[in-house]
Amino acid sequence: MKKGVLLTLSLFLITPNLMSCGETSSQENVINVESVSLSSASQSLKVGEQLQLVVSILPLNATNKNVTYSTSNDNVIVSSSGLVTAQKVGTVTIEVKTEDGNKTSSISLEVQDNDPNKNLSIGDYANKLSESPYANLDITSKEKYGLENNNVGVNQNVIVEKYGKINDDQVDEIIVVNDISLQQVQQYFSSCTELNNYYKLQTSFYLAKEKNDANKVVKIKLPTGKIDVEAYLSKDTSALSLDGLNGTYVEGDNSIINILIQNLNYKGYLTITNCENIYFNDMTFQAEIPSSLTGKIIEGNTETKTLKVEVDQEFNPLVKELLLNKKSLRSWVEFGQINKTPLEGGNFLVDSFKEYTISEQTNGNYQIEVTFSTGISRPRNGTLVALQFSQYDARGASISSSNNIYFENITMHNAYGMALVASSTSNLYLNRFNLSIKENSASLMTATADALHFEKMSGNVEVTNSIIENSHDDALNIKHGYWYKLVSAEGGSAKTMTVNKITGTVLEPKVGDKIAIYNEDTFEGHNPTNGYYTIDSVEKTSAGYVFKVKERMSNVNSWGNCRVTFLSNTPKLTFTNNIIRNKRNRGLLIQVPDAVIENNAFMNVGHGSIQVASAMDQYNEATLAQNVTIKNNKFINNCYIKPEPLYGDISIFAISSNASVAPKSTLYGATIENNFISRNGNAALSFRGVGSSTISDNLFYDCSYTQPSGDKFNTLLQAVNCENIELKDNYNYYTLNKNLSGISPEGNTSESDINIDKSNYNISFKTNSEAGPKVEVSKLNKQITIDGDLSDWNDSNATNIDIIGISDAEGSQRTSDELANHFKLNKLVMSYDDNGIYFGFDVYDNKIDVRTINDFWLGDCVELFMSTITDMPNADMQVYKQEGGVLQAAFAPTWERNGYFTFSEVRTNSKYIENQALMQANFTTKSDGYVGEFMIPFTLAPEFKEAIDNNKTIDIAIVIADAERNDMGLKRVQMGNIPHFVEDYKTKTARMPQYLFK
């Protein structure tokens, strides 16, 4: 029903008795209403809020401007002055009608709930999502801000027991630990004369083994409360050992396994070997004396490389043990004073210590002064620091060669190495497994290495409803095995290959297993159309295996140096509803296919949240992680630590042995869906060698916040050698004034390889708005002799090359002033004539530290990058090196036997390498540096001559490098005619100066 309200702007009482003939002219001057419009400052308001309507009547001098309002329902009330008061949630149409002429206009308003969690703006919505690791199921947004639903983060409704305790009547035997007698203990420990908890617990496991061997299901009942376990009595690496059990439930009752050690001889809690169907429930593991302590900085001196900390009194027992049994200091990690998260820009050092000294103060406190073997920064006093005196010394729990192992309602407060390790095990289930700081403890470290480390697993691996915090290394590292070296291969009817182990091993291969072959230098696959070979027969050798396969092996002679990965029996990883937080190193390292990473929260993970990778580097970890799903997660304030954080908070890549990125679609099938990604340091996502993947319904909020690796990573998605990448329904909101670049195609990725659907908000390709300058190079007016003497460059019409950027290997920007006392450029010039292009340089370097031509990138040298290919600015030069004039060369004063130079095959046209004898280079070494010059002859590189003759530019980067100076705490420094970060920009033409030779 419509409700009318009369608004009287002017009231005229017109009656015949009051009219006279003299008023006739007045009636003739009435100006009628021609139109009316209704508007408001907002199209929505919340229940209880008010909104003023605005009425516009034309013409402006209309005589009768009286109007009435009507509403389509009672969701609002409109006053006589046009003031709207919201009553109920819903939509309403308000109509205005003029008294003169019945002209109308209407607007629609939305009345929203006044609940502070409803109809949130993007800023309020993101702030709510950032408040906690848990899913915000009760909030709504004004519009779709990327997320398809609010079930993002840990869903508290499903943090429940999944496996549970079993009743006593469901087992055949019950062993009560407190009831274990001395007589029972002496069956296994004949020399024991007095009961203690170690003997009772270990005897319980031995008894359970006997019962299991008789096909009986056993329950071991632990006592309530704290149980001091004399771990020093154990002859194994762990306090307690389970071997060969099958069908045992270890049931705690708020039990606390507190292990005791002597002389800092570290022990783990449990070793589980050759066991099946083992359940642990309701217990806490902790060490009486940890191997990590917390202190705060009170003094420091960067010249002497010393820092002094005052140790928190909680850790006095550890310090006293260190005074008696000195252990090596293994790691130093700094944390913020207030939020107690790994400190951005803080010192992080591993095994980089000369010595430490402990002093006791009169108040009973202890101080530790550490002398570092490398340079340090000076943290402010009060900065918190964690010192670890173990790293991989003892595993908290170690599981091997077992099946169906369950941990539920388990807490571990500290570990002398990795917290839980499993290998060669099928079906491992962790639910409500918390690696967490003890309540009210000042500790900043739980495990001094990885939290969870799994390899050669099979079946199901499930980690659910758990908390992993403050571990030194990965929260989870899961891999299936390692690359094997392909020693030989024979095609034709033989179809055989011989493979040798390089580092670690894989599960024993068997007939029917699948393997794949990849070139170790390029990651190019040499596999049949189905993507793998099937083992038809297998023979074990001392170093590896000999296989015969079913599929045809084509063009074996052209494969080059290859490696073999094993594809069968990979585990199915489910990692859901977990919290990973407050840790310096990586979150997850995923190296198995078909993993599901869902409804987790990653918060303050300094190195970065998720790395999905296969790498032929020194770690040699093999299995290709295809079809990984990353869904419904929160990523908040990660990927911000120096040095070397992940390129992206979610980083998916494959790299070869020389660190080059794999070809397109080496990894495929990644799904990044419905995630909240906020305030990460580098790129939000980094894909390298990826194809056929989808990024959808994600909310990116103030991403690429700090860029610890340089502004190259100021992007939502870095896509190197990628194809068939689909982005749809994502929302990017950015309030920072740092020029977020959107999507960055690199390597041989083109914009056509990435589909940015129209449903995305504020997402587009990176534009090269900061291309290098155009520089004119004048022709020589005299002859230059390549003799290591720059005197003939004087008055030669040469062009000076300006230094634009100076960076160190960690991505920090440096200045010429801070380096001038030990490293600076005195002169850098170039020119050309009809014979070639010339370069000359004079470098001050008070400590010449040149490496070999095989690892020149570690030492002092001069590097040159040149390209006539200028239309692929974001591609690495290696992608198009055969398409034109492309070279990378390095020059150093100690390489006389090699002509003072080397070409890098990775980024040099192979024709130049074949004819490198034509190169000319020479050096003169001085007491305080070196002078050098070289020429690129046109007989070697005619493409450069062709570009010059056609008045086309050549993109050139020239870089002068100074080796790492450990005594000064300086990583390797590079200065060049390209911007900071020099290492990233020198191999791409995007920021290189464009030289035009006149």
Coordinates of N, CA and C in Angstrom, one line a residue, residues 665-814:
S665 N 54.6 -25.4 -19.2 CA 53.8 -26.6 -18.8 C 54.6 -27.8 -18.3
T666 N 55.8 -27.5 -17.8 CA 56.5 -28.6 -17.1 C 55.7 -29.0 -15.9
L667 N 55.2 -28.0 -15.2 CA 54.2 -28.2 -14.1 C 52.9 -27.7 -14.6
Y668 N 51.8 -28.3 -14.2 CA 50.5 -28.0 -14.8 C 49.4 -28.3 -13.8
G669 N 48.2 -27.8 -14.1 CA 47.0 -28.1 -13.3 C 46.9 -27.5 -11.9
A670 N 47.6 -26.4 -11.7 CA 47.5 -25.7 -10.4 C 46.2 -24.9 -10.3
T671 N 45.5 -25.0 -9.2 CA 44.3 -24.3 -9.0 C 44.5 -23.4 -7.7
I672 N 44.4 -22.1 -8.0 CA 44.5 -21.1 -6.9 C 43.1 -20.5 -6.7
E673 N 42.4 -20.8 -5.7 CA 40.9 -20.4 -5.7 C 40.5 -20.0 -4.3
N674 N 39.8 -18.8 -4.4 CA 39.1 -18.4 -3.2 C 40.0 -18.2 -2.0
N675 N 41.1 -17.5 -2.2 CA 42.1 -17.2 -1.2 C 42.1 -15.7 -0.9
F676 N 42.4 -15.4 0.3 CA 42.7 -14.0 0.8 C 44.2 -13.8 0.9
I677 N 44.8 -13.0 0.1 CA 46.2 -12.7 0.1 C 46.5 -11.3 0.3
S678 N 47.1 -11.0 1.5 CA 47.2 -9.6 1.9 C 48.6 -9.3 2.5
R679 N 49.2 -8.1 2.1 CA 50.4 -7.5 2.6 C 51.6 -8.5 2.6
N680 N 51.7 -9.3 1.5 CA 52.9 -10.1 1.4 C 54.0 -9.2 0.8
G681 N 55.3 -9.7 0.9 CA 56.4 -8.8 0.6 C 56.7 -8.8 -0.9
N682 N 57.0 -9.9 -1.5 CA 57.2 -10.0 -3.0 C 55.9 -10.2 -3.7
A683 N 56.0 -10.8 -4.9 CA 54.8 -11.0 -5.7 C 53.8 -11.9 -4.9
A684 N 52.5 -11.7 -5.2 CA 51.5 -12.6 -4.5 C 51.7 -14.0 -5.0
L685 N 51.8 -14.2 -6.3 CA 52.0 -15.5 -7.0 C 53.2 -15.4 -7.9
S686 N 53.9 -16.5 -8.0 CA 55.0 -16.6 -8.9 C 54.9 -18.0 -9.6
F687 N 54.7 -18.0 -10.9 CA 54.7 -19.3 -11.7 C 55.9 -19.3 -12.6
R688 N 56.6 -20.4 -12.6 CA 57.8 -20.5 -13.5 C 57.8 -21.9 -14.1
G689 N 57.6 -22.0 -15.4 CA 57.5 -23.3 -16.1 C 56.2 -24.0 -15.9
V690 N 55.1 -23.2 -15.8 CA 53.8 -23.7 -15.4 C 52.8 -23.5 -16.6
G691 N 51.9 -24.4 -16.7 CA 50.8 -24.3 -17.8 C 49.5 -24.8 -17.3
S692 N 48.4 -24.5 -18.0 CA 47.1 -25.0 -17.8 C 46.7 -24.9 -16.3
S693 N 46.7 -23.7 -15.8 CA 46.3 -23.5 -14.4 C 45.3 -22.3 -14.3
T694 N 44.6 -22.3 -13.2 CA 43.5 -21.4 -13.0 C 43.7 -20.6 -11.7
I695 N 43.5 -19.3 -11.8 CA 43.6 -18.4 -10.6 C 42.2 -17.7 -10.6
S696 N 41.4 -18.1 -9.6 CA 40.0 -17.5 -9.6 C 39.5 -17.2 -8.2
D697 N 38.6 -16.2 -8.1 CA 37.9 -15.8 -6.9 C 38.8 -15.5 -5.7
N698 N 39.9 -14.9 -6.0 CA 40.8 -14.5 -4.9 C 40.7 -13.0 -4.7
L699 N 41.0 -12.7 -3.4 CA 41.0 -11.3 -3.0 C 42.5 -10.9 -2.7
F700 N 43.0 -10.0 -3.6 CA 44.4 -9.5 -3.3 C 44.3 -8.1 -2.7
Y701 N 44.8 -8.0 -1.5 CA 44.7 -6.7 -0.8 C 46.0 -6.2 -0.4
D702 N 46.4 -5.1 -0.9 CA 47.7 -4.5 -0.6 C 48.9 -5.5 -0.7
C703 N 48.9 -6.2 -1.8 CA 50.0 -7.2 -2.1 C 51.3 -6.5 -2.5
S704 N 52.3 -7.3 -2.5 CA 53.7 -6.8 -2.8 C 54.0 -5.5 -1.9
Y705 N 53.9 -5.7 -0.6 CA 53.9 -4.6 0.3 C 55.2 -4.0 0.5
T706 N 56.3 -4.9 0.6 CA 57.6 -4.4 1.0 C 58.7 -4.7 -0.1
Q707 N 58.5 -5.7 -0.9 CA 59.4 -6.0 -2.0 C 60.8 -6.2 -1.5
P708 N 61.0 -7.2 -0.7 CA 62.4 -7.4 -0.2 C 63.4 -7.8 -1.3
S709 N 62.9 -8.3 -2.4 CA 63.8 -8.7 -3.5 C 63.8 -7.7 -4.6
G710 N 63.3 -6.5 -4.4 CA 63.3 -5.4 -5.4 C 62.0 -5.3 -6.1
D711 N 61.8 -4.1 -6.8 CA 60.5 -3.8 -7.4 C 60.2 -4.7 -8.6
K712 N 61.1 -5.5 -9.0 CA 60.8 -6.5 -10.0 C 59.6 -7.4 -9.6
F713 N 59.5 -7.6 -8.3 CA 58.5 -8.5 -7.8 C 57.2 -7.7 -7.3
N714 N 57.2 -6.4 -7.7 CA 56.0 -5.6 -7.3 C 54.9 -6.0 -8.3
T715 N 54.3 -7.2 -8.1 CA 53.4 -7.7 -9.1 C 52.5 -8.7 -8.4
L716 N 51.3 -8.9 -9.0 CA 50.4 -9.9 -8.4 C 50.9 -11.3 -8.9
L717 N 51.2 -11.4 -10.2 CA 51.6 -12.7 -10.7 C 52.9 -12.5 -11.6
Q718 N 53.9 -13.2 -11.2 CA 55.1 -13.3 -12.0 C 55.0 -14.6 -12.8
A719 N 55.0 -14.5 -14.1 CA 54.7 -15.7 -15.0 C 55.9 -15.8 -15.9
V720 N 56.8 -16.8 -15.6 CA 58.0 -17.0 -16.4 C 57.8 -18.4 -17.1
N721 N 57.9 -18.4 -18.5 CA 57.8 -19.6 -19.3 C 56.4 -20.3 -18.9
C722 N 55.4 -19.5 -19.1 CA 54.0 -20.1 -18.7 C 53.1 -20.0 -19.9
E723 N 52.0 -20.8 -19.9 CA 51.0 -20.8 -20.9 C 49.7 -21.3 -20.3
N724 N 48.6 -20.9 -21.0 CA 47.3 -21.3 -20.6 C 47.0 -21.0 -19.1
I725 N 47.3 -19.8 -18.7 CA 47.0 -19.4 -17.4 C 45.7 -18.6 -17.4
E726 N 44.7 -19.0 -16.6 CA 43.4 -18.3 -16.7 C 43.2 -17.6 -15.4
L727 N 42.8 -16.3 -15.5 CA 42.5 -15.5 -14.3 C 41.0 -15.0 -14.5
K728 N 40.2 -15.3 -13.5 CA 38.8 -14.9 -13.5 C 38.2 -14.6 -12.2
D729 N 37.4 -13.6 -12.1 CA 36.7 -13.3 -10.9 C 37.6 -12.9 -9.7
N730 N 38.8 -12.4 -9.9 CA 39.7 -12.0 -8.9 C 39.5 -10.5 -8.6
Y731 N 39.8 -10.1 -7.4 CA 39.7 -8.6 -7.1 C 41.0 -8.2 -6.5
N732 N 41.5 -7.1 -7.0 CA 42.7 -6.5 -6.6 C 42.5 -5.1 -6.0
Y733 N 42.8 -4.9 -4.7 CA 42.6 -3.6 -4.1 C 44.0 -3.2 -3.6
Y734 N 44.4 -2.0 -4.0 CA 45.8 -1.5 -3.7 C 45.7 -0.1 -3.2
T735 N 46.2 0.1 -2.0 CA 46.2 1.5 -1.4 C 47.6 2.1 -1.3
L736 N 48.6 1.3 -1.7 CA 50.0 1.7 -1.5 C 50.4 2.5 -2.7
N737 N 51.3 3.5 -2.5 CA 51.8 4.3 -3.6 C 53.1 3.7 -4.1
K738 N 53.0 2.4 -4.6 CA 54.2 1.7 -5.0 C 54.1 1.1 -6.4
N739 N 53.1 1.6 -7.2 CA 53.0 1.2 -8.6 C 52.9 -0.3 -8.8
L740 N 52.0 -1.0 -8.1 CA 51.8 -2.4 -8.3 C 51.6 -2.7 -9.8
S741 N 52.3 -3.6 -10.4 CA 52.4 -3.8 -11.8 C 51.4 -4.8 -12.4
G742 N 50.6 -5.5 -11.6 CA 49.6 -6.4 -12.1 C 50.3 -7.7 -12.5
I743 N 50.1 -8.1 -13.7 CA 50.6 -9.4 -14.2 C 51.9 -9.2 -15.0
S744 N 52.9 -9.9 -14.7 CA 54.2 -9.7 -15.3 C 54.6 -10.9 -16.2
P745 N 54.4 -10.9 -17.5 CA 54.9 -12.0 -18.3 C 56.4 -11.9 -18.5
E746 N 57.1 -13.0 -18.2 CA 58.5 -13.0 -18.3 C 59.0 -14.3 -19.0
G747 N 60.3 -14.3 -19.3 CA 60.8 -15.5 -20.0 C 60.2 -15.5 -21.4
N748 N 59.7 -16.6 -21.8 CA 59.0 -16.7 -23.1 C 57.5 -16.7 -23.0
T749 N 57.0 -16.2 -21.9 CA 55.6 -16.0 -21.7 C 55.1 -14.7 -22.4
S750 N 54.1 -14.8 -23.3 CA 53.5 -13.7 -23.9 C 52.2 -13.4 -23.3
E751 N 51.7 -12.2 -23.6 CA 50.3 -11.8 -23.0 C 49.3 -12.8 -23.5
S752 N 49.4 -13.4 -24.7 CA 48.4 -14.3 -25.2 C 48.4 -15.6 -24.4
D753 N 49.5 -15.9 -23.6 CA 49.5 -17.1 -22.8 C 48.7 -17.0 -21.5
I754 N 48.3 -15.7 -21.2 CA 47.5 -15.5 -20.0 C 46.2 -14.8 -20.3
N755 N 45.1 -15.4 -19.9 CA 43.8 -14.9 -20.2 C 43.3 -14.2 -18.9
I756 N 43.2 -12.8 -19.0 CA 42.7 -12.0 -17.9 C 41.2 -11.8 -18.2
D757 N 40.3 -12.5 -17.7 CA 38.9 -12.4 -18.0 C 38.3 -11.0 -17.5
K758 N 37.3 -10.6 -18.2 CA 36.7 -9.3 -17.8 C 36.1 -9.3 -16.4
S759 N 35.9 -10.5 -15.9 CA 35.3 -10.5 -14.5 C 36.3 -10.1 -13.4
N760 N 37.6 -10.0 -13.8 CA 38.6 -9.5 -12.8 C 38.4 -8.0 -12.5
Y761 N 38.8 -7.6 -11.3 CA 38.7 -6.2 -11.0 C 40.2 -5.7 -10.8
N762 N 40.5 -4.6 -11.5 CA 41.8 -3.9 -11.3 C 43.0 -4.9 -11.5
I763 N 43.0 -5.7 -12.5 CA 44.0 -6.6 -12.8 C 44.4 -6.5 -14.3
S764 N 45.6 -6.2 -14.6 CA 46.0 -6.0 -16.0 C 47.5 -6.3 -16.1
F765 N 48.0 -6.3 -17.3 CA 49.4 -6.6 -17.6 C 50.3 -5.5 -17.1
K766 N 51.5 -5.9 -16.7 CA 52.5 -4.9 -16.4 C 52.9 -4.1 -17.7
T767 N 53.1 -2.8 -17.5 CA 53.5 -2.0 -18.6 C 55.0 -1.6 -18.3
N768 N 55.8 -1.6 -19.4 CA 57.2 -1.2 -19.2 C 57.3 0.3 -19.3
S769 N 56.9 1.0 -18.2 CA 56.8 2.5 -18.2 C 58.2 3.1 -17.9
E770 N 59.1 2.2 -17.5 CA 60.5 2.7 -17.1 C 61.5 2.1 -18.0
A771 N 61.3 2.1 -19.3 CA 62.3 1.6 -20.2 C 63.6 2.4 -20.1
G772 N 64.7 1.7 -20.4 CA 66.0 2.3 -20.3 C 66.1 3.5 -21.2
P773 N 67.0 4.4 -21.0 CA 67.2 5.6 -21.8 C 67.8 5.3 -23.2
K774 N 67.6 6.2 -24.1 CA 68.2 6.1 -25.4 C 69.5 6.9 -25.3
V775 N 70.6 6.3 -25.7 CA 71.9 6.9 -25.6 C 72.6 6.8 -27.0
E776 N 73.1 8.0 -27.4 CA 73.8 8.0 -28.7 C 75.3 7.7 -28.5
V777 N 75.9 6.8 -29.3 CA 77.3 6.5 -29.2 C 78.0 7.1 -30.4
S778 N 79.0 7.8 -30.2 CA 79.8 8.5 -31.2 C 80.9 7.5 -31.8
K779 N 81.2 7.7 -33.0 CA 82.2 6.8 -33.7 C 83.6 7.3 -33.3
L780 N 84.5 6.4 -33.1 CA 85.9 6.7 -32.8 C 86.5 7.6 -33.8
N781 N 87.3 8.6 -33.4 CA 88.1 9.4 -34.3 C 89.6 9.0 -34.3
K782 N 89.9 7.9 -33.6 CA 91.3 7.4 -33.6 C 91.2 5.9 -33.4
Q783 N 92.3 5.3 -33.5 CA 92.4 3.8 -33.4 C 92.6 3.5 -31.9
I784 N 91.9 2.5 -31.4 CA 92.1 1.9 -30.1 C 92.8 0.6 -30.1
T785 N 93.9 0.5 -29.4 CA 94.6 -0.8 -29.3 C 94.2 -1.5 -28.0
I786 N 93.8 -2.8 -28.1 CA 93.3 -3.6 -27.0 C 94.5 -4.1 -26.2
D787 N 95.1 -3.3 -25.3 CA 96.3 -3.7 -24.6 C 96.2 -3.5 -23.1
G788 N 95.0 -3.2 -22.6 CA 94.9 -3.0 -21.2 C 95.4 -1.6 -20.7
D789 N 95.5 -0.7 -21.6 CA 95.9 0.7 -21.3 C 94.9 1.6 -21.9
L790 N 94.3 2.5 -21.1 CA 93.3 3.3 -21.5 C 93.7 4.7 -22.0
S791 N 95.0 4.9 -22.1 CA 95.5 6.2 -22.5 C 95.1 6.6 -23.9
D792 N 95.0 5.7 -24.8 CA 94.6 6.0 -26.2 C 93.1 6.3 -26.3
W793 N 92.3 6.1 -25.2 CA 90.9 6.5 -25.2 C 90.7 8.0 -25.0
N794 N 91.8 8.7 -24.6 CA 91.7 10.2 -24.4 C 91.4 10.9 -25.7
D795 N 90.5 11.8 -25.7 CA 90.1 12.5 -26.9 C 89.8 11.6 -28.1
S796 N 89.2 10.5 -27.8 CA 88.8 9.5 -28.9 C 87.4 9.6 -29.3
N797 N 86.6 10.6 -28.8 CA 85.2 10.7 -29.1 C 84.4 9.6 -28.4
A798 N 84.9 8.9 -27.4 CA 84.2 7.8 -26.8 C 83.0 8.4 -25.9
T799 N 82.1 7.5 -25.6 CA 80.9 7.8 -24.9 C 81.0 7.2 -23.4
N800 N 80.8 8.1 -22.4 CA 80.9 7.6 -21.0 C 79.6 6.8 -20.7
I801 N 79.8 5.8 -20.0 CA 78.6 4.9 -19.5 C 78.3 5.3 -18.1
D802 N 77.1 5.7 -17.8 CA 76.7 6.1 -16.5 C 76.3 4.9 -15.7
I803 N 76.7 4.9 -14.4 CA 76.2 3.8 -13.5 C 74.8 4.3 -12.9
I804 N 73.8 3.4 -13.0 CA 72.5 3.8 -12.6 C 72.1 3.0 -11.3
G805 N 72.4 1.8 -11.2 CA 72.0 1.0 -10.1 C 73.2 0.2 -9.4
I806 N 73.1 0.1 -8.1 CA 74.1 -0.7 -7.3 C 73.3 -1.5 -6.3
S807 N 73.5 -2.8 -6.4 CA 72.8 -3.8 -5.5 C 73.7 -4.8 -5.0
D808 N 73.3 -5.4 -3.8 CA 74.0 -6.5 -3.3 C 73.2 -7.8 -3.6
A809 N 73.8 -9.0 -3.3 CA 73.2 -10.2 -3.7 C 71.9 -10.5 -2.9
E810 N 71.7 -9.8 -1.8 CA 70.5 -10.0 -1.1 C 69.3 -9.1 -1.5
G811 N 69.6 -8.3 -2.5 CA 68.6 -7.4 -3.0 C 68.6 -6.0 -2.4
S812 N 69.6 -5.7 -1.5 CA 69.6 -4.4 -0.9 C 70.3 -3.4 -1.8
Q813 N 69.7 -2.2 -1.9 CA 70.3 -1.2 -2.7 C 71.5 -0.6 -2.0
R814 N 72.6 -0.4 -2.7 CA 73.8 0.2 -2.2 C 74.1 1.5 -2.9

